[in-house]
């Protein structure tokens, strides 16, 4: 009974902070959700040990029947991380909508003062293997598989298997 009460209190606390949880959506109480906007579709899941760090207008939108496995990390800042429907994200994946970057006039500008920002968009029916890193501005199309340990940047076309650092086309998904 105590576990059910704890989960109900957690859902209430999230809603008070502005989270929108569709029916059947679940956020494990161990998730650190410092998000300006957290939206989960029907039966979406954020499993234990994850972080969602956003501010200002930034936020995470996780589509219906999608999940982020344990120990995910989302550094969103004032950007958007949009995940489509039926997306499976493996454990220890990291998403960076906001990150330090290499300045064009290096080394005149301190590295700590240079940042790269960009929304991340992930399509529908996508599988992202364990330990992947997704960089600012990445776009992953529909029906894509990303191999474990890959680094995603730029645009990944729909209907392909990708792997590597950086992630490259391996073969058509068909």
Coordinates of N, CA and C in Angstrom, one line a residue, residues 10-21 33-40 58-61:
X10 N 3.9 11.2 -6.0 CA 4.9 11.6 -7.0 C 4.2 12.1 -8.2
X11 N 3.1 11.5 -8.7 CA 2.4 12.0 -9.8 C 1.8 13.4 -9.5
X12 N 1.3 13.6 -8.3 CA 0.7 14.9 -7.9 C 1.8 15.9 -7.9
X13 N 3.0 15.6 -7.4 CA 4.1 16.5 -7.3 C 4.5 16.9 -8.7
X14 N 4.6 16.0 -9.6 CA 5.0 16.3 -11.0 C 4.0 17.2 -11.7
X15 N 2.7 16.9 -11.5 CA 1.7 17.8 -12.1 C 1.7 19.2 -11.5
X16 N 2.0 19.3 -10.2 CA 2.1 20.6 -9.7 C 3.2 21.4 -10.3
X17 N 4.3 20.7 -10.7 CA 5.4 21.3 -11.4 C 5.2 21.6 -12.9
X18 N 4.0 21.2 -13.4 CA 3.6 21.5 -14.8 C 3.7 20.3 -15.7
X19 N 4.1 19.1 -15.2 CA 4.2 17.9 -16.0 C 2.8 17.5 -16.5
X20 N 2.7 17.0 -17.8 CA 1.5 16.5 -18.3 C 1.7 15.0 -18.6
X21 N 0.9 14.2 -17.9 CA 1.1 12.7 -18.0 C -0.2 12.1 -18.5
X33 N 13.6 15.2 -12.3 CA 13.0 15.9 -13.4 C 12.9 17.4 -13.1
X34 N 14.0 18.1 -13.4 CA 14.1 19.6 -13.3 C 13.7 20.1 -14.6
X35 N 12.5 19.9 -15.0 CA 12.1 20.3 -16.4 C 11.0 21.4 -16.4
X36 N 11.2 22.4 -17.2 CA 10.2 23.4 -17.4 C 8.9 22.8 -18.0
X37 N 9.1 21.8 -18.9 CA 8.0 21.1 -19.5 C 8.3 19.7 -19.7
X38 N 7.5 18.8 -19.1 CA 7.6 17.4 -19.2 C 6.3 16.8 -19.6
X39 N 6.2 16.2 -20.8 CA 5.0 15.7 -21.4 C 5.2 14.2 -21.8
X40 N 4.4 13.3 -21.2 CA 4.4 11.9 -21.6 C 3.1 11.5 -22.1
X58 N 12.4 25.1 -22.2 CA 12.9 23.8 -22.6 C 12.0 22.7 -22.0
X59 N 12.1 21.6 -22.7 CA 11.3 20.4 -22.2 C 11.5 19.2 -23.0
X60 N 10.9 18.1 -22.4 CA 10.9 16.8 -23.0 C 9.5 16.4 -23.3
X61 N 9.3 15.9 -24.5 CA 8.0 15.3 -24.9 C 8.3 13.9 -25.4

